[in-house]
PDB file of C-alpha atoms and ligand atoms in Angstrom:
ATOM      1  CA  UNK A 127      35.288 101.071-142.867  1.00 76.00           C
ATOM      2  CA  UNK A 128      32.044 100.622-144.982  1.00 92.00           C
ATOM      3  CA  UNK A 129      31.961  96.939-145.952  1.00 93.00           C
ATOM      4  CA  UNK A 130      30.065  96.283-149.177  1.00 94.00           C
ATOM      5  CA  UNK A 131      30.336  92.586-149.992  1.00 98.00           C
ATOM      6  CA  UNK A 132      32.068  89.385-149.107  1.00 98.00           C
ATOM      7  CA  UNK A 133      32.692  86.125-150.878  1.00 98.00           C
ATOM      8  CA  UNK A 134      33.818  82.814-149.464  1.00 98.00           C
ATOM      9  CA  UNK A 135      35.984  80.636-151.741  1.00 98.00           C
ATOM     10  CA  UNK A 136      36.317  76.833-151.301  1.00 98.00           C
ATOM     11  CA  UNK A 137      39.912  76.603-152.734  1.00 98.00           C
ATOM     12  CA  UNK A 138      40.372  73.869-155.434  1.00 98.00           C
ATOM     13  CA  UNK A 139      43.727  72.158-156.343  1.00 97.00           C
ATOM     14  CA  UNK A 140      45.788  74.507-158.576  1.00 97.00           C
ATOM     15  CA  UNK A 141      45.628  71.922-161.347  1.00 97.00           C
ATOM     16  CA  UNK A 142      41.861  71.260-161.111  1.00 98.00           C
ATOM     17  CA  UNK A 143      40.620  71.172-164.760  1.00 98.00           C
ATOM     18  CA  UNK A 144      37.063  72.523-164.150  1.00 97.00           C
ATOM     19  CA  UNK A 145      36.083  75.650-166.167  1.00 95.00           C
ATOM     20  CA  UNK A 146      33.272  77.000-163.975  1.00 97.00           C
ATOM     21  CA  UNK A 147      33.975  77.845-160.327  1.00 98.00           C
ATOM     22  CA  UNK A 148      30.474  79.013-159.462  1.00 97.00           C
ATOM     23  CA  UNK A 149      29.794  76.219-156.988  1.00 98.00           C
ATOM     24  CA  UNK A 150      33.032  77.026-155.183  1.00 98.00           C
ATOM     25  CA  UNK A 151      32.028  80.604-154.457  1.00 98.00           C
ATOM     26  CA  UNK A 152      29.520  81.553-151.867  1.00 98.00           C
ATOM     27  CA  UNK A 153      28.306  85.116-151.036  1.00 98.00           C
ATOM     28  CA  UNK A 154      28.455  85.772-147.246  1.00 97.00           C
ATOM     29  CA  UNK A 155      27.203  88.676-145.128  1.00 96.00           C
ATOM     30  CA  UNK A 156      30.123  91.173-144.767  1.00 94.00           C
ATOM     31  CA  UNK A 157      28.875  92.212-141.436  1.00 94.00           C
ATOM     32  CA  UNK A 158      28.070  88.723-139.880  1.00 94.00           C
ATOM     33  CA  UNK A 159      30.648  86.470-138.009  1.00 92.00           C
ATOM     34  CA  UNK A 160      32.085  83.977-140.527  1.00 92.00           C
ATOM     35  CA  UNK A 161      35.230  82.470-139.215  1.00 93.00           C
ATOM     36  CA  UNK A 162      35.465  79.789-136.336  1.00 93.00           C
ATOM     37  CA  UNK A 163      37.634  80.400-133.432  1.00 94.00           C
ATOM     38  CA  UNK A 164      40.138  77.733-134.532  1.00 96.00           C
ATOM     39  CA  UNK A 165      40.955  79.753-137.616  1.00 97.00           C
ATOM     40  CA  UNK A 166      44.779  80.059-137.845  1.00 98.00           C
ATOM     41  CA  UNK A 167      44.591  83.478-139.568  1.00 97.00           C
ATOM     42  CA  UNK A 168      42.978  84.872-136.430  1.00 95.00           C
ATOM     43  CA  UNK A 169      45.050  82.839-134.008  1.00 96.00           C
ATOM     44  CA  UNK A 170      48.510  83.242-135.417  1.00 96.00           C
ATOM     45  CA  UNK A 171      48.218  85.571-138.439  1.00 97.00           C
ATOM     46  CA  UNK A 172      49.111  82.422-140.381  1.00 98.00           C
ATOM     47  CA  UNK A 173      47.939  83.231-143.857  1.00 98.00           C
ATOM     48  CA  UNK A 174      48.571  85.618-146.735  1.00 98.00           C
ATOM     49  CA  UNK A 175      46.627  88.514-148.410  1.00 98.00           C
ATOM     50  CA  UNK A 176      46.511  90.955-151.228  1.00 98.00           C
ATOM     51  CA  UNK A 177      44.849  94.412-151.226  1.00 98.00           C
ATOM     52  CA  UNK A 178      43.751  95.687-154.645  1.00 98.00           C
ATOM     53  CA  UNK A 179      42.238  98.943-155.756  1.00 98.00           C
ATOM     54  CA  UNK A 180      38.855  98.809-157.685  1.00 98.00           C
ATOM     55  CA  UNK A 181      38.254 101.985-159.651  1.00 98.00           C
ATOM     56  CA  UNK A 182      34.826 102.531-161.023  1.00 97.00           C
ATOM     57  CA  UNK A 183      34.214  98.879-161.004  1.00 98.00           C
ATOM     58  CA  UNK A 184      37.510  97.881-162.553  1.00 98.00           C
ATOM     59  CA  UNK A 185      39.881  95.771-160.382  1.00 98.00           C
ATOM     60  CA  UNK A 186      43.331  97.032-160.987  1.00 98.00           C
ATOM     61  CA  UNK A 187      46.373  94.800-161.818  1.00 98.00           C
ATOM     62  CA  UNK A 188      44.632  91.437-161.080  1.00 98.00           C
ATOM     63  CA  UNK A 189      47.274  89.249-162.804  1.00 98.00           C
ATOM     64  CA  UNK A 190      50.173  90.945-160.765  1.00 98.00           C
ATOM     65  CA  UNK A 191      48.252  90.612-157.538  1.00 98.00           C
ATOM     66  CA  UNK A 192      47.485  87.001-158.237  1.00 98.00           C
ATOM     67  CA  UNK A 193      51.034  86.233-159.109  1.00 98.00           C
ATOM     68  CA  UNK A 194      52.245  87.757-155.809  1.00 98.00           C
ATOM     69  CA  UNK A 195      49.528  85.747-153.912  1.00 98.00           C
ATOM     70  CA  UNK A 196      50.938  82.545-155.538  1.00 98.00           C
ATOM     71  CA  UNK A 197      54.530  83.736-154.584  1.00 98.00           C
ATOM     72  CA  UNK A 198      53.507  84.414-150.916  1.00 98.00           C
ATOM     73  CA  UNK A 199      51.749  81.046-150.754  1.00 98.00           C
ATOM     74  CA  UNK A 200      54.922  79.304-151.995  1.00 98.00           C
ATOM     75  CA  UNK A 201      57.094  81.069-149.451  1.00 97.00           C
ATOM     76  CA  UNK A 202      54.656  80.217-146.651  1.00 97.00           C
ATOM     77  CA  UNK A 203      54.224  76.583-147.844  1.00 97.00           C
ATOM     78  CA  UNK A 204      50.350  77.110-148.359  1.00 98.00           C
ATOM     79  CA  UNK A 205      48.554  75.232-151.128  1.00 97.00           C
ATOM     80  CA  UNK A 206      49.121  76.962-154.444  1.00 98.00           C
ATOM     81  CA  UNK A 207      46.085  79.154-155.394  1.00 98.00           C
ATOM     82  CA  UNK A 208      44.122  78.123-158.484  1.00 98.00           C
ATOM     83  CA  UNK A 209      44.666  81.306-160.487  1.00 98.00           C
ATOM     84  CA  UNK A 210      41.544  80.964-162.678  1.00 98.00           C
ATOM     85  CA  UNK A 211      39.402  80.289-159.522  1.00 98.00           C
ATOM     86  CA  UNK A 212      40.664  83.423-157.810  1.00 98.00           C
ATOM     87  CA  UNK A 213      40.251  85.526-161.005  1.00 98.00           C
ATOM     88  CA  UNK A 214      36.644  84.259-161.221  1.00 98.00           C
ATOM     89  CA  UNK A 215      36.165  85.222-157.582  1.00 98.00           C
ATOM     90  CA  UNK A 216      37.761  88.627-158.129  1.00 98.00           C
ATOM     91  CA  UNK A 217      35.450  89.361-161.127  1.00 98.00           C
ATOM     92  CA  UNK A 218      32.393  88.323-159.124  1.00 98.00           C
ATOM     93  CA  UNK A 219      33.266  90.718-156.244  1.00 98.00           C
ATOM     94  CA  UNK A 220      34.251  93.633-158.498  1.00 98.00           C
ATOM     95  CA  UNK A 221      30.758  93.435-160.085  1.00 98.00           C
ATOM     96  CA  UNK A 222      29.447  94.619-156.730  1.00 97.00           C
ATOM     97  CA  UNK A 223      31.730  97.674-156.728  1.00 97.00           C
ATOM     98  CA  UNK A 224      30.133 101.047-157.377  1.00 88.00           C
ATOM     99  CA  UNK A 225      31.471 104.324-158.937  1.00 94.00           C
ATOM    100  CA  UNK A 226      34.614 105.688-157.251  1.00 96.00           C
ATOM    101  CA  UNK A 227      37.363 103.893-155.363  1.00 98.00           C
ATOM    102  CA  UNK A 228      36.912 100.593-153.546  1.00 98.00           C
ATOM    103  CA  UNK A 229      39.424  98.302-151.765  1.00 98.00           C
ATOM    104  CA  UNK A 230      39.246  94.460-152.391  1.00 98.00           C
ATOM    105  CA  UNK A 231      41.108  92.160-149.996  1.00 98.00           C
ATOM    106  CA  UNK A 232      42.056  88.558-151.066  1.00 98.00           C
ATOM    107  CA  UNK A 233      42.869  86.322-148.076  1.00 98.00           C
ATOM    108  CA  UNK A 234      44.099  82.790-147.990  1.00 98.00           C
ATOM    109  CA  UNK A 235      44.721  81.313-144.545  1.00 98.00           C
ATOM    110  CA  UNK A 236      46.162  77.909-143.345  1.00 98.00           C
ATOM    111  CA  UNK A 237      42.660  77.154-142.207  1.00 98.00           C
ATOM    112  CA  UNK A 238      41.212  75.816-139.004  1.00 97.00           C
ATOM    113  CA  UNK A 239      43.692  74.316-136.499  1.00 97.00           C
ATOM    114  CA  UNK A 240      43.818  70.475-137.006  1.00 95.00           C
ATOM    115  CA  UNK A 241      41.735  70.399-140.177  1.00 95.00           C
ATOM    116  CA  UNK A 242      44.472  70.848-142.815  1.00 91.00           C
ATOM    117  CA  UNK A 243      42.523  72.590-145.405  1.00 95.00           C
ATOM    118  CA  UNK A 244      42.980  76.280-146.325  1.00 98.00           C
ATOM    119  CA  UNK A 245      40.312  78.990-145.836  1.00 98.00           C
ATOM    120  CA  UNK A 246      39.820  81.714-148.455  1.00 98.00           C
ATOM    121  CA  UNK A 247      37.709  84.732-148.754  1.00 98.00           C
ATOM    122  CA  UNK A 248      37.446  88.162-150.400  1.00 98.00           C
ATOM    123  CA  UNK A 249      35.956  91.348-149.014  1.00 98.00           C
ATOM    124  CA  UNK A 250      35.053  94.632-150.677  1.00 98.00           C
ATOM    125  CA  UNK A 251      34.782  97.975-148.894  1.00 97.00           C
ATOM    126  CA  UNK A 252      34.830 101.617-149.736  1.00 97.00           C
ATOM    127  CA  UNK A 253      38.332 102.977-150.019  1.00 97.00           C
ATOM    128  CA  UNK A 254      39.545 105.593-147.383  1.00 95.00           C
ATOM    129  CA  UNK A 255      39.737 109.209-148.686  1.00 96.00           C
ATOM    130  CA  UNK A 256      43.327 109.549-149.837  1.00 97.00           C
ATOM    131  CA  UNK A 257      42.990 112.938-151.555  1.00 96.00           C
ATOM    132  CA  UNK A 258      45.163 114.729-149.002  1.00 96.00           C
ATOM    133  CA  UNK A 259      48.012 112.160-149.020  1.00 98.00           C
ATOM    134  CA  UNK A 260      48.087 112.293-152.875  1.00 98.00           C
ATOM    135  CA  UNK A 261      48.239 116.039-153.058  1.00 97.00           C
ATOM    136  CA  UNK A 262      49.921 117.482-149.919  1.00 95.00           C
ATOM    137  CA  UNK A 263      52.002 114.405-149.355  1.00 97.00           C
ATOM    138  CA  UNK A 264      53.185 112.446-146.224  1.00 98.00           C
ATOM    139  CA  UNK A 265      55.900 113.244-143.682  1.00 98.00           C
ATOM    140  CA  UNK A 266      57.863 110.125-143.024  1.00 98.00           C
ATOM    141  CA  UNK A 267      60.437 108.962-140.331  1.00 98.00           C
ATOM    142  CA  UNK A 268      62.997 106.280-140.915  1.00 98.00           C
ATOM    143  CA  UNK A 269      62.707 103.400-138.504  1.00 98.00           C
ATOM    144  CA  UNK A 270      65.273 100.538-137.971  1.00 98.00           C
ATOM    145  CA  UNK A 271      63.891  97.183-139.076  1.00 97.00           C
ATOM    146  CA  UNK A 272      66.474  95.564-136.905  1.00 96.00           C
ATOM    147  CA  UNK A 273      68.216  93.358-139.537  1.00 95.00           C
ATOM    148  CA  UNK A 274      70.967  93.881-142.104  1.00 96.00           C
ATOM    149  CA  UNK A 275      70.427  93.780-145.894  1.00 96.00           C
ATOM    150  CA  UNK A 276      71.679  90.264-146.329  1.00 94.00           C
ATOM    151  CA  UNK A 277      69.190  88.729-143.723  1.00 96.00           C
ATOM    152  CA  UNK A 278      66.516  87.419-146.319  1.00 93.00           C
ATOM    153  CA  UNK A 279      69.077  84.980-147.850  1.00 91.00           C
ATOM    154  CA  UNK A 280      70.288  83.826-144.458  1.00 95.00           C
ATOM    155  CA  UNK A 281      66.931  83.477-142.683  1.00 96.00           C
ATOM    156  CA  UNK A 282      64.219  82.423-145.263  1.00 93.00           C
ATOM    157  CA  UNK A 283      61.886  81.341-142.344  1.00 95.00           C
ATOM    158  CA  UNK A 284      61.338  85.130-141.575  1.00 96.00           C
ATOM    159  CA  UNK A 285      59.117  84.990-144.669  1.00 96.00           C
ATOM    160  CA  UNK A 286      60.499  88.326-145.780  1.00 95.00           C
ATOM    161  CA  UNK A 287      58.950  89.183-149.130  1.00 95.00           C
ATOM    162  CA  UNK A 288      55.730  87.332-148.394  1.00 97.00           C
ATOM    163  CA  UNK A 289      52.581  89.322-147.891  1.00 98.00           C
ATOM    164  CA  UNK A 290      51.580  87.554-144.665  1.00 98.00           C
ATOM    165  CA  UNK A 291      48.739  88.458-142.447  1.00 98.00           C
ATOM    166  CA  UNK A 292      51.091  89.235-139.582  1.00 96.00           C
ATOM    167  CA  UNK A 293      51.138  92.949-139.957  1.00 97.00           C
ATOM    168  CA  UNK A 294      51.176  93.916-136.227  1.00 97.00           C
ATOM    169  CA  UNK A 295      54.865  95.044-136.661  1.00 97.00           C
ATOM    170  CA  UNK A 296      53.946  97.202-139.669  1.00 98.00           C
ATOM    171  CA  UNK A 297      51.028  98.846-137.708  1.00 98.00           C
ATOM    172  CA  UNK A 298      53.241  99.392-134.685  1.00 98.00           C
ATOM    173  CA  UNK A 299      55.671 101.248-136.991  1.00 98.00           C
ATOM    174  CA  UNK A 300      52.923 103.513-138.198  1.00 98.00           C
ATOM    175  CA  UNK A 301      51.971 104.296-134.626  1.00 98.00           C
ATOM    176  CA  UNK A 302      55.546 105.057-133.831  1.00 98.00           C
ATOM    177  CA  UNK A 303      55.747 107.435-136.848  1.00 98.00           C
ATOM    178  CA  UNK A 304      52.741 109.315-135.608  1.00 98.00           C
ATOM    179  CA  UNK A 305      54.034 109.565-132.080  1.00 98.00           C
ATOM    180  CA  UNK A 306      57.139 111.256-133.679  1.00 98.00           C
ATOM    181  CA  UNK A 307      54.881 113.768-135.466  1.00 98.00           C
ATOM    182  CA  UNK A 308      54.990 112.105-138.912  1.00 98.00           C
ATOM    183  CA  UNK A 309      52.355 110.463-141.125  1.00 98.00           C
ATOM    184  CA  UNK A 310      54.117 107.227-142.118  1.00 98.00           C
ATOM    185  CA  UNK A 311      57.382 105.304-141.630  1.00 98.00           C
ATOM    186  CA  UNK A 312      60.083 103.881-143.895  1.00 98.00           C
ATOM    187  CA  UNK A 313      61.857 100.870-142.689  1.00 98.00           C
ATOM    188  CA  UNK A 314      65.660 100.822-143.094  1.00 98.00           C
ATOM    189  CA  UNK A 315      68.132  98.005-142.387  1.00 98.00           C
ATOM    190  CA  UNK A 316      70.533  98.073-139.425  1.00 97.00           C
ATOM    191  CA  UNK A 317      73.296  98.664-141.975  1.00 97.00           C
ATOM    192  CA  UNK A 318      71.646 101.789-143.377  1.00 98.00           C
ATOM    193  CA  UNK A 319      69.683 100.779-146.441  1.00 98.00           C
ATOM    194  CA  UNK A 320      66.104 101.819-147.334  1.00 98.00           C
ATOM    195  CA  UNK A 321      63.551  98.924-147.565  1.00 98.00           C
ATOM    196  CA  UNK A 322      59.932  99.928-147.727  1.00 98.00           C
ATOM    197  CA  UNK A 323      57.087 101.603-145.847  1.00 98.00           C
ATOM    198  CA  UNK A 324      54.807  99.474-143.664  1.00 98.00           C
ATOM    199  CA  UNK A 325      52.136  99.440-146.421  1.00 98.00           C
ATOM    200  CA  UNK A 326      53.897 100.841-149.456  1.00 98.00           C
ATOM    201  CA  UNK A 327      56.888 100.686-151.678  1.00 98.00           C
ATOM    202  CA  UNK A 328      59.402 103.605-151.846  1.00 98.00           C
ATOM    203  CA  UNK A 329      60.335 105.263-155.140  1.00 98.00           C
ATOM    204  CA  UNK A 330      62.977 108.065-155.546  1.00 98.00           C
ATOM    205  CA  UNK A 331      63.503 110.384-158.415  1.00 98.00           C
ATOM    206  CA  UNK A 332      67.132 111.412-158.910  1.00 96.00           C
ATOM    207  CA  UNK A 333      67.289 113.592-162.110  1.00 94.00           C
ATOM    208  CA  UNK A 334      65.514 111.672-164.897  1.00 92.00           C
ATOM    209  CA  UNK A 335      66.102 108.299-163.146  1.00 97.00           C
ATOM    210  CA  UNK A 336      63.590 106.548-160.859  1.00 98.00           C
ATOM    211  CA  UNK A 337      64.982 104.105-158.411  1.00 98.00           C
ATOM    212  CA  UNK A 338      63.370 101.673-155.936  1.00 98.00           C
ATOM    213  CA  UNK A 339      65.017  99.207-153.480  1.00 98.00           C
ATOM    214  CA  UNK A 340      65.419  95.754-155.004  1.00 97.00           C
ATOM    215  CA  UNK A 341      63.014  93.191-153.894  1.00 95.00           C
ATOM    216  CA  UNK A 342      65.865  90.743-153.026  1.00 93.00           C
ATOM    217  CA  UNK A 343      66.228  92.914-149.857  1.00 93.00           C
ATOM    218  CA  UNK A 344      63.335  90.963-148.301  1.00 94.00           C
ATOM    219  CA  UNK A 345      60.599  93.487-149.164  1.00 97.00           C
ATOM    220  CA  UNK A 346      57.326  93.112-151.179  1.00 98.00           C
ATOM    221  CA  UNK A 347      57.557  93.554-154.894  1.00 98.00           C
ATOM    222  CA  UNK A 348      54.921  96.238-155.249  1.00 98.00           C
ATOM    223  CA  UNK A 349      52.351  95.952-158.014  1.00 98.00           C
ATOM    224  CA  UNK A 350      51.959  99.733-158.110  1.00 98.00           C
ATOM    225  CA  UNK A 351      55.681 100.247-158.427  1.00 98.00           C
ATOM    226  CA  UNK A 352      55.925  97.719-161.188  1.00 98.00           C
ATOM    227  CA  UNK A 353      53.078  99.251-163.100  1.00 98.00           C
ATOM    228  CA  UNK A 354      54.378 102.722-162.719  1.00 98.00           C
ATOM    229  CA  UNK A 355      57.911 101.704-163.762  1.00 98.00           C
ATOM    230  CA  UNK A 356      56.444 100.385-167.019  1.00 98.00           C
ATOM    231  CA  UNK A 357      54.514 103.604-167.496  1.00 98.00           C
ATOM    232  CA  UNK A 358      57.677 105.799-166.833  1.00 98.00           C
ATOM    233  CA  UNK A 359      59.794 103.658-169.243  1.00 97.00           C
ATOM    234  CA  UNK A 360      57.153 104.271-171.857  1.00 96.00           C
ATOM    235  CA  UNK A 361      57.567 107.974-171.267  1.00 95.00           C
ATOM    236  CA  UNK A 362      61.337 107.673-171.757  1.00 96.00           C
ATOM    237  CA  UNK A 363      62.504 107.715-168.132  1.00 97.00           C
ATOM    238  CA  UNK A 364      65.182 105.393-166.880  1.00 98.00           C
ATOM    239  CA  UNK A 365      64.137 103.072-163.931  1.00 98.00           C
ATOM    240  CA  UNK A 366      66.256 100.835-161.768  1.00 98.00           C
ATOM    241  CA  UNK A 367      66.212  98.551-158.793  1.00 98.00           C
ATOM    242  CA  UNK A 368      69.107  99.213-156.578  1.00 97.00           C
ATOM    243  CA  UNK A 369      70.385  99.509-153.065  1.00 97.00           C
ATOM    244  CA  UNK A 370      69.316 102.892-151.620  1.00 98.00           C
ATOM    245  CA  UNK A 371      71.233 104.425-148.678  1.00 98.00           C
ATOM    246  CA  UNK A 372      69.158 106.153-146.082  1.00 98.00           C
ATOM    247  CA  UNK A 373      70.914 109.458-146.841  1.00 97.00           C
ATOM    248  CA  UNK A 374      69.745 109.182-150.437  1.00 97.00           C
ATOM    249  CA  UNK A 375      66.076 109.906-149.291  1.00 97.00           C
ATOM    250  CA  UNK A 376      66.739 113.447-148.105  1.00 95.00           C
ATOM    251  CA  UNK A 377      69.049 114.147-151.175  1.00 95.00           C
ATOM    252  CA  UNK A 378      66.535 112.945-153.743  1.00 97.00           C
ATOM    253  CA  UNK A 379      64.598 115.274-156.171  1.00 97.00           C
ATOM    254  CA  UNK A 380      61.415 113.578-155.070  1.00 98.00           C
ATOM    255  CA  UNK A 381      60.191 110.511-153.168  1.00 98.00           C
ATOM    256  CA  UNK A 382      56.956 108.728-153.225  1.00 98.00           C
ATOM    257  CA  UNK A 383      55.235 106.013-151.283  1.00 98.00           C
ATOM    258  CA  UNK A 384      53.418 103.723-153.741  1.00 98.00           C
ATOM    259  CA  UNK A 385      50.690 101.254-152.930  1.00 98.00           C
ATOM    260  CA  UNK A 386      47.449  99.870-154.586  1.00 98.00           C
ATOM    261  CA  UNK A 387      44.869 101.850-152.642  1.00 98.00           C
ATOM    262  CA  UNK A 388      46.623 105.109-151.695  1.00 98.00           C
ATOM    263  CA  UNK A 389      48.429 105.068-155.045  1.00 98.00           C
ATOM    264  CA  UNK A 390      51.335 107.706-155.246  1.00 98.00           C
ATOM    265  CA  UNK A 391      51.708 109.657-152.109  1.00 98.00           C
ATOM    266  CA  UNK A 392      54.673 112.258-152.428  1.00 98.00           C
ATOM    267  CA  UNK A 393      56.909 112.470-149.395  1.00 98.00           C
ATOM    268  CA  UNK A 394      57.116 116.030-148.064  1.00 98.00           C
ATOM    269  CA  UNK A 395      59.591 115.454-145.195  1.00 98.00           C
ATOM    270  CA  UNK A 396      62.121 112.914-144.200  1.00 98.00           C
ATOM    271  CA  UNK A 397      63.026 112.732-140.427  1.00 98.00           C
ATOM    272  CA  UNK A 398      61.868 116.317-140.095  1.00 97.00           C
ATOM    273  CA  UNK A 399      63.769 117.637-143.077  1.00 96.00           C
ATOM    274  CA  UNK A 400      61.457 119.072-145.892  1.00 97.00           C
ATOM    275  CA  UNK A 401      61.948 117.633-149.363  1.00 96.00           C
ATOM    276  CA  UNK A 402      60.443 118.988-152.576  1.00 94.00           C
ATOM    277  CA  UNK A 403      56.980 117.658-153.670  1.00 97.00           C
ATOM    278  CA  UNK A 404      56.569 117.626-157.462  1.00 96.00           C
ATOM    279  CA  UNK A 405      52.841 118.242-157.486  1.00 97.00           C
ATOM    280  CA  UNK A 406      52.384 118.281-161.279  1.00 97.00           C
ATOM    281  CA  UNK A 407      54.294 115.023-161.833  1.00 97.00           C
ATOM    282  CA  UNK A 408      52.498 113.439-158.896  1.00 98.00           C
ATOM    283  CA  UNK A 409      49.066 114.494-160.325  1.00 98.00           C
ATOM    284  CA  UNK A 410      50.097 112.840-163.584  1.00 98.00           C
ATOM    285  CA  UNK A 411      51.298 109.661-161.914  1.00 98.00           C
ATOM    286  CA  UNK A 412      47.986 109.394-159.999  1.00 98.00           C
ATOM    287  CA  UNK A 413      45.939 110.053-163.185  1.00 98.00           C
ATOM    288  CA  UNK A 414      47.760 107.052-164.684  1.00 98.00           C
ATOM    289  CA  UNK A 415      47.303 104.898-161.632  1.00 98.00           C
ATOM    290  CA  UNK A 416      43.616 105.648-161.503  1.00 98.00           C
ATOM    291  CA  UNK A 417      43.120 104.688-165.177  1.00 98.00           C
ATOM    292  CA  UNK A 418      42.041 101.104-165.838  1.00 98.00           C
ATOM    293  CA  UNK A 419      45.107  98.922-165.555  1.00 97.00           C
ATOM    294  CA  UNK A 420      45.467  95.151-166.058  1.00 94.00           C
TER     295      UNK A 420
HETATM  296  N1  PLP B 516      55.229  96.939-149.100  1.00 93.88           N
HETATM  297  C1  PLP B 516      54.348  96.561-148.189  1.00 93.88           C
HETATM  298  C2  PLP B 516      54.852  96.159-146.819  1.00 93.88           C
HETATM  299  C3  PLP B 516      52.964  96.620-148.323  1.00 93.88           C
HETATM  300  O1  PLP B 516      52.188  96.219-147.417  1.00 93.88           O
HETATM  301  C4  PLP B 516      52.462  97.080-149.633  1.00 93.88           C
HETATM  302  C5  PLP B 516      51.090  97.137-149.953  1.00 93.88           C
HETATM  303  O2  PLP B 516      50.177  96.897-149.152  1.00 93.88           O
HETATM  304  C6  PLP B 516      53.386  97.412-150.630  1.00 93.88           C
HETATM  305  C7  PLP B 516      54.746  97.385-150.332  1.00 93.88           C
HETATM  306  C8  PLP B 516      52.938  97.965-151.971  1.00 93.88           C
HETATM  307  O3  PLP B 516      52.368  96.918-152.685  1.00 93.88           O
HETATM  308  P1  PLP B 516      51.285  97.290-153.857  1.00 93.88           P
HETATM  309  O4  PLP B 516      51.797  98.303-154.640  1.00 93.88           O
HETATM  310  O5  PLP B 516      51.189  95.999-154.509  1.00 93.88           O
HETATM  311  O6  PLP B 516      50.088  97.606-153.035  1.00 93.88           O
END
């Protein structure tokens, strides 16, 4: 990963009335050590994050990403982020992005053990080359997430639906998918419903209708999926949040994994069974997703 820039944020209270946040933002060396050993993000993954795409210097969907950061903070009982402060920080970092695609990560941790104040920082790096995933697509395997569809309501302490820094399980699922000869995974519930991929939302096309699993299933509400649904609705397509049975994947007219940096990756196979890739529509969707979006 080629790191370009990093900014440390001293988080202020969410109702702080100041208008300039300059003295709360500090440029740090992206290659130098910056966090103490007692940092709870490093010790326990106790924090939250957002990854957003920056295209030709434009940070994409900042509002939806900041809203989701605030939602994750609430679920994790972290101090509410001051949205204007974070927006100012995002703009400062985006100013360092060059032509092409970059990835910006926003991180808010519970801070250093025993100190009781959060730590926050933003990094900017070159985005990986996603051309192949966007054109040829990705082969997925379905993996059991180990719980039923109704678990989020019964066990809110699992923090399902929060974008926490505890992604070890998600990374393990991708490794398992690769061991099985695929490129990526899609998590399914123990009672047979589609959830999400380890780093992406799942969208199916059935006829002229686009469907994604409802966020109430304890999955992240994807900013890319939200933006794409608004675009598809403008083009006259029907969109819906629904429960999606595992068998619906192989029977769909098309399936995509959607995320802020890889954008729309068409699914070319589900559990070894080839499914059609709509290359023309996928190219159109990615052209939209690469255009400046707020
Ligand atoms: N679901 C999970 C688990 C993710 O990690 C991500 C993105 O990283 C998404 C869905 C897609 O979210 P977004 O479109 O906001 O990137």
